[in-house]
PDB file of C-alpha atoms in Angstrom:
ATOM      1  CA  MET Z   1      71.943 100.191 190.096  1.00  0.00           C
ATOM      2  CA  ALA Z   2      74.135 103.237 190.695  1.00  0.00           C
ATOM      3  CA  GLN Z   3      72.468 106.626 190.554  1.00  0.00           C
ATOM      4  CA  ALA Z   4      71.786 107.607 186.951  1.00  0.00           C
ATOM      5  CA  LEU Z   5      71.026 110.840 185.180  1.00  0.00           C
ATOM      6  CA  ILE Z   6      67.506 110.702 183.746  1.00  0.00           C
ATOM      7  CA  ILE Z   7      66.898 112.843 180.660  1.00  0.00           C
ATOM      8  CA  CYS Z   8      63.307 113.822 179.918  1.00  0.00           C
ATOM      9  CA  GLU Z   9      62.038 115.622 176.848  1.00  0.00           C
ATOM     10  CA  LYS Z  10      60.162 118.420 178.587  1.00  0.00           C
ATOM     11  CA  PHE Z  11      59.698 119.959 182.018  1.00  0.00           C
ATOM     12  CA  LYS Z  12      56.180 118.559 182.518  1.00  0.00           C
ATOM     13  CA  GLN Z  13      57.461 115.085 181.744  1.00  0.00           C
ATOM     14  CA  ALA Z  14      60.382 115.467 184.176  1.00  0.00           C
ATOM     15  CA  LYS Z  15      57.975 116.531 186.919  1.00  0.00           C
ATOM     16  CA  ALA Z  16      55.747 113.505 186.260  1.00  0.00           C
ATOM     17  CA  VAL Z  17      58.754 111.160 186.331  1.00  0.00           C
ATOM     18  CA  ARG Z  18      59.943 112.653 189.644  1.00  0.00           C
ATOM     19  CA  GLU Z  19      56.447 112.212 191.097  1.00  0.00           C
ATOM     20  CA  ALA Z  20      56.223 108.607 189.903  1.00  0.00           C
ATOM     21  CA  ILE Z  21      59.673 107.316 190.910  1.00  0.00           C
ATOM     22  CA  GLY Z  22      61.154 109.933 193.231  1.00  0.00           C
ATOM     23  CA  ASP Z  23      64.928 110.041 193.213  1.00  0.00           C
ATOM     24  CA  ARG Z  24      65.594 106.322 193.622  1.00  0.00           C
ATOM     25  CA  HIS Z  25      67.026 106.031 190.081  1.00  0.00           C
ATOM     26  CA  GLY Z  26      68.907 109.328 190.137  1.00  0.00           C
ATOM     27  CA  LYS Z  27      68.696 112.967 189.151  1.00  0.00           C
ATOM     28  CA  VAL Z  28      65.991 113.936 186.640  1.00  0.00           C
ATOM     29  CA  VAL Z  29      66.729 116.708 184.130  1.00  0.00           C
ATOM     30  CA  ALA Z  30      64.573 118.149 181.369  1.00  0.00           C
ATOM     31  CA  ALA Z  31      65.372 119.277 177.881  1.00  0.00           C
ATOM     32  CA  SER Z  32      62.850 121.458 176.113  1.00  0.00           C
ATOM     33  CA  GLY Z  33      62.503 119.542 172.908  1.00  0.00           C
ATOM     34  CA  HIS Z  34      65.619 119.659 170.756  1.00  0.00           C
ATOM     35  CA  VAL Z  35      68.240 121.641 172.686  1.00  0.00           C
ATOM     36  CA  LEU Z  36      70.745 121.274 169.843  1.00  0.00           C
ATOM     37  CA  ARG Z  37      70.512 122.159 166.166  1.00  0.00           C
ATOM     38  CA  LEU Z  38      72.220 120.891 163.059  1.00  0.00           C
ATOM     39  CA  GLN Z  39      75.166 122.863 161.804  1.00  0.00           C
ATOM     40  CA  THR Z  40      74.601 125.281 158.954  1.00  0.00           C
ATOM     41  CA  PRO Z  41      76.381 124.796 155.617  1.00  0.00           C
ATOM     42  CA  ASN Z  42      78.967 127.486 156.373  1.00  0.00           C
ATOM     43  CA  GLU Z  43      79.786 125.757 159.684  1.00  0.00           C
ATOM     44  CA  VAL Z  44      80.519 122.574 157.753  1.00  0.00           C
ATOM     45  CA  GLU Z  45      82.502 124.174 154.933  1.00  0.00           C
ATOM     46  CA  ALA Z  46      84.003 127.656 155.297  1.00  0.00           C
ATOM     47  CA  ARG Z  47      83.724 128.316 151.544  1.00  0.00           C
ATOM     48  CA  TRP Z  48      79.939 128.676 152.038  1.00  0.00           C
ATOM     49  CA  ASP Z  49      80.404 131.614 154.393  1.00  0.00           C
ATOM     50  CA  VAL Z  50      80.255 134.241 151.663  1.00  0.00           C
ATOM     51  CA  PRO Z  51      77.643 136.828 150.538  1.00  0.00           C
ATOM     52  CA  TRP Z  52      74.861 135.642 148.217  1.00  0.00           C
ATOM     53  CA  SER Z  53      76.411 137.408 145.250  1.00  0.00           C
ATOM     54  CA  GLN Z  54      79.515 135.252 145.590  1.00  0.00           C
ATOM     55  CA  TRP Z  55      77.828 131.872 145.921  1.00  0.00           C
ATOM     56  CA  GLU Z  56      79.104 129.274 143.501  1.00  0.00           C
ATOM     57  CA  ALA Z  57      77.027 126.276 142.471  1.00  0.00           C
ATOM     58  CA  ASP Z  58      79.521 123.651 143.616  1.00  0.00           C
ATOM     59  CA  ALA Z  59      79.889 125.376 146.990  1.00  0.00           C
ATOM     60  CA  MET Z  60      76.155 125.113 147.656  1.00  0.00           C
ATOM     61  CA  LEU Z  61      75.732 121.388 147.320  1.00  0.00           C
ATOM     62  CA  PRO Z  62      75.507 119.322 150.506  1.00  0.00           C
ATOM     63  CA  PRO Z  63      78.746 118.365 152.250  1.00  0.00           C
ATOM     64  CA  ALA Z  64      80.236 114.948 151.610  1.00  0.00           C
ATOM     65  CA  GLY Z  65      79.038 113.709 155.017  1.00  0.00           C
ATOM     66  CA  LEU Z  66      76.167 114.514 157.315  1.00  0.00           C
ATOM     67  CA  TYR Z  67      75.667 117.725 159.227  1.00  0.00           C
ATOM     68  CA  GLY Z  68      76.765 117.534 162.846  1.00  0.00           C
ATOM     69  CA  TYR Z  69      75.088 119.075 165.881  1.00  0.00           C
ATOM     70  CA  ALA Z  70      75.801 122.515 167.285  1.00  0.00           C
ATOM     71  CA  VAL Z  71      74.705 124.447 170.352  1.00  0.00           C
ATOM     72  CA  PRO Z  72      72.048 126.960 169.256  1.00  0.00           C
ATOM     73  CA  GLU Z  73      72.339 130.723 169.510  1.00  0.00           C
ATOM     74  CA  ASP Z  74      69.123 130.754 171.543  1.00  0.00           C
ATOM     75  CA  GLU Z  75      70.487 131.250 175.055  1.00  0.00           C
ATOM     76  CA  LYS Z  76      67.663 129.345 176.792  1.00  0.00           C
ATOM     77  CA  ARG Z  77      68.252 126.189 174.755  1.00  0.00           C
ATOM     78  CA  ALA Z  78      72.014 126.601 174.949  1.00  0.00           C
ATOM     79  CA  ALA Z  79      71.804 126.897 178.739  1.00  0.00           C
ATOM     80  CA  LEU Z  80      69.652 123.751 178.946  1.00  0.00           C
ATOM     81  CA  TYR Z  81      72.174 121.838 176.868  1.00  0.00           C
ATOM     82  CA  ARG Z  82      75.084 123.076 179.001  1.00  0.00           C
ATOM     83  CA  GLU Z  83      73.218 122.136 182.193  1.00  0.00           C
ATOM     84  CA  ILE Z  84      72.568 118.597 180.959  1.00  0.00           C
ATOM     85  CA  ALA Z  85      76.113 118.218 179.571  1.00  0.00           C
ATOM     86  CA  GLN Z  86      77.543 119.332 182.916  1.00  0.00           C
ATOM     87  CA  ALA Z  87      75.306 116.872 184.801  1.00  0.00           C
ATOM     88  CA  LEU Z  88      76.479 114.057 182.497  1.00  0.00           C
ATOM     89  CA  LYS Z  89      80.032 114.520 183.762  1.00  0.00           C
ATOM     90  CA  GLY Z  90      79.032 113.222 187.182  1.00  0.00           C
ATOM     91  CA  HIS Z  91      77.309 110.061 185.952  1.00  0.00           C
ATOM     92  CA  ASP Z  92      78.325 106.826 184.290  1.00  0.00           C
ATOM     93  CA  THR Z  93      74.729 105.775 183.555  1.00  0.00           C
ATOM     94  CA  VAL Z  94      71.985 107.668 181.735  1.00  0.00           C
ATOM     95  CA  ILE Z  95      68.330 106.780 181.397  1.00  0.00           C
ATOM     96  CA  VAL Z  96      66.666 108.303 178.340  1.00  0.00           C
ATOM     97  CA  ALA Z  97      63.057 108.924 179.409  1.00  0.00           C
ATOM     98  CA  THR Z  98      61.878 111.023 176.486  1.00  0.00           C
ATOM     99  CA  ASP Z  99      58.782 110.350 174.381  1.00  0.00           C
ATOM    100  CA  PRO Z 100      58.830 106.851 172.814  1.00  0.00           C
ATOM    101  CA  ASP Z 101      58.966 108.085 169.212  1.00  0.00           C
ATOM    102  CA  ARG Z 102      61.819 108.882 166.849  1.00  0.00           C
ATOM    103  CA  GLU Z 103      61.963 112.566 167.810  1.00  0.00           C
ATOM    104  CA  GLY Z 104      61.995 111.710 171.515  1.00  0.00           C
ATOM    105  CA  GLN Z 105      64.751 109.194 170.905  1.00  0.00           C
ATOM    106  CA  SER Z 106      66.661 111.784 168.910  1.00  0.00           C
ATOM    107  CA  ILE Z 107      66.401 114.415 171.646  1.00  0.00           C
ATOM    108  CA  GLY Z 108      68.117 112.147 174.154  1.00  0.00           C
ATOM    109  CA  ASP Z 109      70.624 110.576 171.782  1.00  0.00           C
ATOM    110  CA  GLU Z 110      71.744 113.829 170.149  1.00  0.00           C
ATOM    111  CA  ILE Z 111      72.562 115.276 173.582  1.00  0.00           C
ATOM    112  CA  LEU Z 112      74.584 112.187 174.457  1.00  0.00           C
ATOM    113  CA  ALA Z 113      76.375 112.185 171.081  1.00  0.00           C
ATOM    114  CA  HIS Z 114      77.253 115.884 171.184  1.00  0.00           C
ATOM    115  CA  ALA Z 115      78.446 115.646 174.795  1.00  0.00           C
ATOM    116  CA  ARG Z 116      80.444 112.519 173.842  1.00  0.00           C
ATOM    117  CA  PHE Z 117      78.935 110.537 176.721  1.00  0.00           C
ATOM    118  CA  GLN Z 118      80.689 107.171 176.973  1.00  0.00           C
ATOM    119  CA  GLY Z 119      78.793 105.484 179.797  1.00  0.00           C
ATOM    120  CA  ARG Z 120      75.903 103.056 179.982  1.00  0.00           C
ATOM    121  CA  VAL Z 121      72.621 104.225 178.419  1.00  0.00           C
ATOM    122  CA  LEU Z 122      69.253 102.711 179.255  1.00  0.00           C
ATOM    123  CA  ARG Z 123      65.787 103.514 177.902  1.00  0.00           C
ATOM    124  CA  ALA Z 124      62.522 103.961 179.798  1.00  0.00           C
ATOM    125  CA  ILE Z 125      59.565 103.408 177.466  1.00  0.00           C
ATOM    126  CA  TYR Z 126      56.119 104.641 178.493  1.00  0.00           C
ATOM    127  CA  ASN Z 127      53.339 106.206 176.467  1.00  0.00           C
ATOM    128  CA  ASN Z 128      51.770 108.545 178.993  1.00  0.00           C
ATOM    129  CA  GLU Z 129      53.782 110.415 181.606  1.00  0.00           C
ATOM    130  CA  ASN Z 130      50.531 111.153 183.423  1.00  0.00           C
ATOM    131  CA  ASP Z 131      50.042 107.441 184.062  1.00  0.00           C
ATOM    132  CA  ARG Z 132      52.083 106.948 187.247  1.00  0.00           C
ATOM    133  CA  GLN Z 133      51.912 103.154 186.984  1.00  0.00           C
ATOM    134  CA  ALA Z 134      53.157 103.189 183.369  1.00  0.00           C
ATOM    135  CA  VAL Z 135      56.162 105.315 184.369  1.00  0.00           C
ATOM    136  CA  GLN Z 136      56.944 103.057 187.338  1.00  0.00           C
ATOM    137  CA  ASP Z 137      56.667  99.963 185.126  1.00  0.00           C
ATOM    138  CA  ALA Z 138      58.985 101.529 182.541  1.00  0.00           C
ATOM    139  CA  PHE Z 139      61.653 102.149 185.188  1.00  0.00           C
ATOM    140  CA  ARG Z 140      61.299  98.586 186.470  1.00  0.00           C
ATOM    141  CA  ASN Z 141      61.789  97.321 182.909  1.00  0.00           C
ATOM    142  CA  LEU Z 142      64.589  99.506 181.570  1.00  0.00           C
ATOM    143  CA  ARG Z 143      65.977  98.476 178.196  1.00  0.00           C
ATOM    144  CA  ASP Z 144      69.311  98.955 176.506  1.00  0.00           C
ATOM    145  CA  ASN Z 145      69.185 102.213 174.553  1.00  0.00           C
ATOM    146  CA  ARG Z 146      70.983 100.538 171.624  1.00  0.00           C
ATOM    147  CA  ASP Z 147      67.714  98.685 170.920  1.00  0.00           C
ATOM    148  CA  PHE Z 148      66.328 102.040 169.748  1.00  0.00           C
ATOM    149  CA  ARG Z 149      69.263 103.149 167.581  1.00  0.00           C
ATOM    150  CA  SER Z 150      67.224 102.901 164.372  1.00  0.00           C
ATOM    151  CA  GLN Z 151      64.733 105.474 165.717  1.00  0.00           C
ATOM    152  CA  TYR Z 152      67.569 107.927 166.342  1.00  0.00           C
ATOM    153  CA  GLU Z 153      69.124 107.251 162.941  1.00  0.00           C
ATOM    154  CA  SER Z 154      65.739 107.804 161.275  1.00  0.00           C
ATOM    155  CA  ALA Z 155      65.308 111.170 162.994  1.00  0.00           C
ATOM    156  CA  TYR Z 156      68.898 112.175 162.221  1.00  0.00           C
ATOM    157  CA  ALA Z 157      68.411 111.284 158.548  1.00  0.00           C
ATOM    158  CA  ARG Z 158      65.192 113.334 158.428  1.00  0.00           C
ATOM    159  CA  GLN Z 159      66.964 116.314 160.011  1.00  0.00           C
ATOM    160  CA  ASN Z 160      69.776 116.086 157.469  1.00  0.00           C
ATOM    161  CA  VAL Z 161      67.343 115.850 154.547  1.00  0.00           C
ATOM    162  CA  ASP Z 162      65.578 118.957 155.898  1.00  0.00           C
ATOM    163  CA  GLN Z 163      68.944 120.691 156.135  1.00  0.00           C
ATOM    164  CA  VAL Z 164      69.959 119.739 152.591  1.00  0.00           C
ATOM    165  CA  PHE Z 165      66.681 120.961 151.095  1.00  0.00           C
ATOM    166  CA  GLY Z 166      66.273 123.845 153.515  1.00  0.00           C
ATOM    167  CA  PHE Z 167      69.770 125.289 153.243  1.00  0.00           C
ATOM    168  CA  SER Z 168      71.804 123.785 150.455  1.00  0.00           C
ATOM    169  CA  LEU Z 169      69.270 123.431 147.656  1.00  0.00           C
ATOM    170  CA  THR Z 170      67.533 126.696 148.568  1.00  0.00           C
ATOM    171  CA  ARG Z 171      70.882 128.446 148.187  1.00  0.00           C
ATOM    172  CA  LEU Z 172      71.458 126.807 144.812  1.00  0.00           C
ATOM    173  CA  VAL Z 173      67.986 127.689 143.487  1.00  0.00           C
ATOM    174  CA  THR Z 174      68.265 131.253 144.809  1.00  0.00           C
ATOM    175  CA  ARG Z 175      71.597 131.744 143.087  1.00  0.00           C
ATOM    176  CA  GLU Z 176      70.393 130.357 139.782  1.00  0.00           C
ATOM    177  CA  LEU Z 177      67.149 132.350 139.813  1.00  0.00           C
ATOM    178  CA  ARG Z 178      69.067 135.546 140.612  1.00  0.00           C
ATOM    179  CA  ARG Z 179      71.485 134.795 137.797  1.00  0.00           C
ATOM    180  CA  LEU Z 180      68.547 134.391 135.410  1.00  0.00           C
ATOM    181  CA  GLY Z 181      67.054 137.669 136.614  1.00  0.00           C
TER     182      GLY Z 181
END
């Protein structure tokens, strides 16, 4: 296999992967949890970018589609995303080596989606990065990342529900309660 870019969920995990497999599969990089965030309502629809006093009920409902991802204002997370996105440009294969749950899957997949990575994506599944043998076995038995698409979609749906209730409906309730005094 050609040298891949290996994306881990956290720095400790990346260190454990490097110790278990060295560099024989490629460069190992670490996110720090979610390095991207969902867009805010006003990033989706400009009509929402108004002061509270000017909010209109129909302008506070969720957009017709889902919220997309955006680079956060937090410079540390933004820099991590940019570093990983830049590293992706030099690779045609990625190994997602994040935690084997829906949030771990989402962390890797959202980076790849936002960076518009078009290459081959594999998945290393292991439950304990401190178990050297488990990590080595996972890299000997890489799977197609598409097998885990439902985990990513589940996490993405949860994030969008949080965004709808957290931003959109909160805005609507705030406006109506203010109107009622």
